[in-house]
PDB file of C-alpha atoms in Angstrom:
ATOM      1  CA  MET A  23      -6.803 -25.201  64.561  1.00 53.00           C
ATOM      2  CA  SER A  24      -9.363 -25.346  61.966  1.00 54.00           C
ATOM      3  CA  THR A  25     -11.039 -23.136  64.143  1.00 56.00           C
ATOM      4  CA  ASP A  26      -8.354 -20.329  63.884  1.00 57.00           C
ATOM      5  CA  LEU A  27      -8.236 -20.853  59.509  1.00 55.00           C
ATOM      6  CA  THR A  28     -12.268 -19.830  59.829  1.00 57.00           C
ATOM      7  CA  GLU A  29     -11.635 -17.146  62.013  1.00 56.00           C
ATOM      8  CA  HIS A  30      -8.719 -16.166  59.695  1.00 55.00           C
ATOM      9  CA  ALA A  31     -10.524 -16.327  56.490  1.00 54.00           C
ATOM     10  CA  THR A  32     -14.079 -14.407  57.434  1.00 56.00           C
ATOM     11  CA  LEU A  33     -12.274 -12.015  59.067  1.00 53.00           C
ATOM     12  CA  ASN A  34     -10.240 -11.116  55.585  1.00 57.00           C
ATOM     13  CA  LYS A  35     -13.811 -12.079  53.982  1.00 56.00           C
ATOM     14  CA  HIS A  36     -15.201  -9.002  56.074  1.00 57.00           C
ATOM     15  CA  VAL A  37     -12.049  -6.296  55.215  1.00 56.00           C
ATOM     16  CA  ILE A  38     -12.167  -7.523  51.507  1.00 58.00           C
ATOM     17  CA  LEU A  39     -15.902  -5.999  51.170  1.00 58.00           C
ATOM     18  CA  ASN A  40     -15.614  -3.489  53.692  1.00 58.00           C
ATOM     19  CA  HIS A  41     -13.291  -1.689  51.063  1.00 58.00           C
ATOM     20  CA  LYS A  42     -14.673   0.720  48.694  1.00 59.00           C
ATOM     21  CA  ALA A  43     -13.795   0.384  44.926  1.00 60.00           C
ATOM     22  CA  GLU A  44     -11.307   2.692  43.494  1.00 62.00           C
ATOM     23  CA  PRO A  45     -11.811   3.703  39.925  1.00 61.00           C
ATOM     24  CA  PRO A  46      -8.553   2.503  37.691  1.00 60.00           C
ATOM     25  CA  ARG A  47      -6.570   4.752  37.327  1.00 61.00           C
ATOM     26  CA  ALA A  48      -5.692   5.809  33.588  1.00 56.00           C
ATOM     27  CA  GLY A  49      -2.313   4.545  32.915  1.00 61.00           C
ATOM     28  CA  LEU A  50       0.397   5.451  30.406  1.00 62.00           C
ATOM     29  CA  GLY A  51      -1.231   2.360  28.028  1.00 66.00           C
ATOM     30  CA  ARG A  52      -4.264   4.261  28.105  1.00 69.00           C
ATOM     31  CA  CYS A  53      -2.821   7.771  27.454  1.00 73.00           C
ATOM     32  CA  ARG A  54      -1.055   6.049  24.473  1.00 75.00           C
ATOM     33  CA  VAL A  55      -4.138   4.841  22.748  1.00 74.00           C
ATOM     34  CA  TRP A  56      -6.087   8.021  23.128  1.00 76.00           C
ATOM     35  CA  ALA A  57      -2.714   9.900  21.996  1.00 76.00           C
ATOM     36  CA  THR A  58      -3.085   7.553  18.677  1.00 77.00           C
ATOM     37  CA  LEU A  59      -6.651   8.305  18.522  1.00 73.00           C
ATOM     38  CA  LEU A  60      -6.436  11.924  18.365  1.00 74.00           C
ATOM     39  CA  LEU A  61      -3.487  12.117  15.896  1.00 73.00           C
ATOM     40  CA  MET A  62      -5.170   9.574  13.003  1.00 74.00           C
ATOM     41  CA  VAL A  63      -8.576  12.121  13.357  1.00 72.00           C
ATOM     42  CA  PHE A  64      -6.133  15.097  13.286  1.00 68.00           C
ATOM     43  CA  ASN A  65      -4.509  13.502   9.864  1.00 68.00           C
ATOM     44  CA  PHE A  66      -7.791  12.258   8.689  1.00 65.00           C
ATOM     45  CA  HIS A  67      -8.777  15.872   8.366  1.00 62.00           C
ATOM     46  CA  PHE A  68      -6.342  18.233   8.195  1.00 64.00           C
ATOM     47  CA  VAL A  69      -3.366  16.605   6.530  1.00 59.00           C
ATOM     48  CA  LYS A  70      -3.787  16.963   2.816  1.00 53.00           C
ATOM     49  CA  ASP A  71      -2.838  14.583  -0.514  1.00 50.00           C
ATOM     50  CA  TYR A  72      -0.680  15.986  -2.131  1.00 47.00           C
ATOM     51  CA  SER A  73       0.241  12.723  -4.722  1.00 46.00           C
ATOM     52  CA  VAL A  74      -0.279  13.282  -7.876  1.00 47.00           C
ATOM     53  CA  ALA A  75      -1.926  10.416  -9.088  1.00 47.00           C
ATOM     54  CA  LYS A  76      -5.719  10.963  -7.078  1.00 47.00           C
ATOM     55  CA  GLU A  77      -7.537   8.369  -8.698  1.00 51.00           C
ATOM     56  CA  ASN A  78      -8.584   5.055  -7.121  1.00 60.00           C
ATOM     57  CA  TYR A  79      -6.674   2.364  -9.398  1.00 68.00           C
ATOM     58  CA  LYS A  80      -6.523  -1.094  -8.995  1.00 79.00           C
ATOM     59  CA  PRO A  81      -3.471  -2.499 -10.111  1.00 87.00           C
ATOM     60  CA  THR A  82      -4.643  -6.486 -10.162  1.00 88.00           C
ATOM     61  CA  HIS A  83      -6.852  -5.168 -12.818  1.00 91.00           C
ATOM     62  CA  TYR A  84      -3.684  -4.133 -14.468  1.00 94.00           C
ATOM     63  CA  LYS A  85      -1.839  -7.395 -14.092  1.00 94.00           C
ATOM     64  CA  GLN A  86      -4.943  -9.293 -15.160  1.00 94.00           C
ATOM     65  CA  TYR A  87      -4.531  -7.558 -18.575  1.00 94.00           C
ATOM     66  CA  ILE A  88      -1.281  -7.689 -19.033  1.00 95.00           C
ATOM     67  CA  LEU A  89      -1.333 -11.721 -18.213  1.00 93.00           C
ATOM     68  CA  ILE A  90      -4.711 -11.636 -21.299  1.00 93.00           C
ATOM     69  CA  THR A  91      -2.878  -9.980 -23.200  1.00 94.00           C
ATOM     70  CA  LEU A  92       0.299 -11.525 -23.412  1.00 95.00           C
ATOM     71  CA  ASN A  93      -0.922 -14.925 -22.730  1.00 93.00           C
ATOM     72  CA  ASP A  94       2.527 -16.396 -20.911  1.00 93.00           C
ATOM     73  CA  ILE A  95       3.201 -16.238 -17.695  1.00 94.00           C
ATOM     74  CA  ASP A  96       6.650 -15.487 -17.734  1.00 94.00           C
ATOM     75  CA  GLU A  97       6.231 -12.365 -19.998  1.00 96.00           C
ATOM     76  CA  THR A  98       3.485 -11.562 -17.954  1.00 94.00           C
ATOM     77  CA  HIS A  99       5.708 -11.334 -14.580  1.00 96.00           C
ATOM     78  CA  CYS A 100       8.757  -9.998 -16.414  1.00 96.00           C
ATOM     79  CA  LEU A 101       6.112  -7.017 -17.229  1.00 97.00           C
ATOM     80  CA  VAL A 102       4.468  -6.633 -14.123  1.00 96.00           C
ATOM     81  CA  GLU A 103       7.695  -6.308 -12.047  1.00 96.00           C
ATOM     82  CA  LEU A 104       8.940  -3.449 -14.802  1.00 97.00           C
ATOM     83  CA  TYR A 105       5.540  -1.469 -14.623  1.00 97.00           C
ATOM     84  CA  MET A 106       5.959  -1.930 -10.557  1.00 95.00           C
ATOM     85  CA  ALA A 107       8.935  -0.406 -10.343  1.00 94.00           C
ATOM     86  CA  GLU A 108       8.278   2.071 -13.278  1.00 94.00           C
ATOM     87  CA  SER A 109       5.311   3.589 -11.665  1.00 94.00           C
ATOM     88  CA  ARG A 110       3.317   0.924  -9.525  1.00 93.00           C
ATOM     89  CA  LEU A 111       0.949   0.297 -12.330  1.00 95.00           C
ATOM     90  CA  ASN A 112      -0.586   3.639 -11.978  1.00 94.00           C
ATOM     91  CA  PRO A 113      -2.594   5.289 -15.038  1.00 94.00           C
ATOM     92  CA  LEU A 114      -1.458   9.026 -13.993  1.00 92.00           C
ATOM     93  CA  ALA A 115       1.800   8.440 -12.627  1.00 93.00           C
ATOM     94  CA  ARG A 116       4.323  10.814 -14.240  1.00 93.00           C
ATOM     95  CA  ASN A 117       8.048  11.770 -13.978  1.00 92.00           C
ATOM     96  CA  GLY A 118       8.996  14.997 -15.563  1.00 91.00           C
ATOM     97  CA  SER A 119       8.429  13.943 -19.034  1.00 92.00           C
ATOM     98  CA  HIS A 120       7.024  10.750 -18.621  1.00 94.00           C
ATOM     99  CA  TYR A 121       3.549   9.467 -18.430  1.00 94.00           C
ATOM    100  CA  GLY A 122       1.286   6.490 -17.280  1.00 95.00           C
ATOM    101  CA  ILE A 123       2.244   3.087 -16.753  1.00 96.00           C
ATOM    102  CA  PRO A 124       5.243   2.699 -18.909  1.00 96.00           C
ATOM    103  CA  GLN A 125       6.332   5.955 -18.143  1.00 95.00           C
ATOM    104  CA  GLY A 126       6.702   6.724 -22.032  1.00 94.00           C
ATOM    105  CA  ARG A 127       7.205   9.714 -23.547  1.00 94.00           C
ATOM    106  CA  SER A 128       4.463  10.195 -25.897  1.00 93.00           C
ATOM    107  CA  LYS A 129       2.335  12.788 -24.671  1.00 92.00           C
ATOM    108  CA  TYR A 130      -0.532  10.024 -25.917  1.00 94.00           C
ATOM    109  CA  LEU A 131       0.304   8.052 -22.876  1.00 95.00           C
ATOM    110  CA  ALA A 132      -0.850  11.300 -20.511  1.00 93.00           C
ATOM    111  CA  THR A 133      -4.328  11.055 -21.703  1.00 93.00           C
ATOM    112  CA  ALA A 134      -4.324   7.348 -22.599  1.00 94.00           C
ATOM    113  CA  THR A 135      -6.789   4.842 -20.064  1.00 93.00           C
ATOM    114  CA  GLY A 136      -4.966   1.745 -18.193  1.00 94.00           C
ATOM    115  CA  THR A 137      -4.977  -0.494 -20.811  1.00 95.00           C
ATOM    116  CA  LYS A 138      -4.572   1.696 -23.857  1.00 96.00           C
ATOM    117  CA  GLN A 139      -1.146   2.574 -21.960  1.00 96.00           C
ATOM    118  CA  ILE A 140      -0.361  -1.001 -20.671  1.00 97.00           C
ATOM    119  CA  ASP A 141      -1.312  -2.174 -24.956  1.00 97.00           C
ATOM    120  CA  TRP A 142       1.282   0.911 -25.899  1.00 97.00           C
ATOM    121  CA  GLY A 143       3.968  -0.362 -23.831  1.00 97.00           C
ATOM    122  CA  ILE A 144       3.746  -4.376 -24.711  1.00 97.00           C
ATOM    123  CA  LYS A 145       4.557  -2.488 -28.145  1.00 97.00           C
ATOM    124  CA  TYR A 146       7.290  -0.491 -27.124  1.00 97.00           C
ATOM    125  CA  ASN A 147       8.740  -3.484 -25.599  1.00 97.00           C
ATOM    126  CA  LEU A 148       8.661  -5.821 -28.131  1.00 97.00           C
ATOM    127  CA  ASN A 149       9.776  -3.210 -30.938  1.00 97.00           C
ATOM    128  CA  ARG A 150      12.853  -2.122 -29.083  1.00 97.00           C
ATOM    129  CA  TYR A 151      13.478  -5.179 -26.573  1.00 97.00           C
ATOM    130  CA  GLY A 152      11.797  -8.216 -28.142  1.00 97.00           C
ATOM    131  CA  SER A 153      10.292  -9.314 -25.207  1.00 97.00           C
ATOM    132  CA  MET A 154       9.261  -8.309 -21.866  1.00 97.00           C
ATOM    133  CA  CYS A 155      11.956 -10.027 -20.100  1.00 97.00           C
ATOM    134  CA  LYS A 156      14.593  -8.534 -22.199  1.00 97.00           C
ATOM    135  CA  ALA A 157      13.305  -5.040 -21.225  1.00 97.00           C
ATOM    136  CA  LEU A 158      13.317  -6.296 -17.617  1.00 96.00           C
ATOM    137  CA  GLU A 159      17.028  -7.093 -17.657  1.00 97.00           C
ATOM    138  CA  HIS A 160      18.183  -3.759 -19.818  1.00 97.00           C
ATOM    139  CA  TYR A 161      16.165  -1.766 -16.911  1.00 96.00           C
ATOM    140  CA  LYS A 162      18.157  -4.273 -14.128  1.00 95.00           C
ATOM    141  CA  ILE A 163      21.386  -3.168 -15.864  1.00 96.00           C
ATOM    142  CA  LYS A 164      20.526   0.176 -16.831  1.00 95.00           C
ATOM    143  CA  GLY A 165      18.052   1.553 -14.687  1.00 91.00           C
ATOM    144  CA  TRP A 166      15.842   2.463 -17.545  1.00 91.00           C
ATOM    145  CA  HIS A 167      14.063   1.069 -20.666  1.00 87.00           C
TER     146      HIS A 167
END
């Protein structure tokens, strides 16, 4: 009985060794990978960016500036939430006649730096609403501030 198994194993070994290796087939997965790569290359080279703001900006820097300026974590949270909803903290944001991070109507905001826009917005919110959180509450109720 053991000799039968040994012969069978030897035969199978010869059969396996005598088969030619076939090249792997390009399956559907490989085709999808190539199609995705080609699409990415096409988008990178040929699709243009039509957004208004083309400057690379760092919202984190503006969040830190707001925290340092206000020196209050709750007020900072309210103002950051408000400005993220208005302009995504983008100093080049524009919506009709509204400019900058606070989306104010002042032409000054169209040319001011991001930190100057934040200073302007803080003064505006303090004069009009009394605090950043009250300005955020007004925005949530009315959709504008």
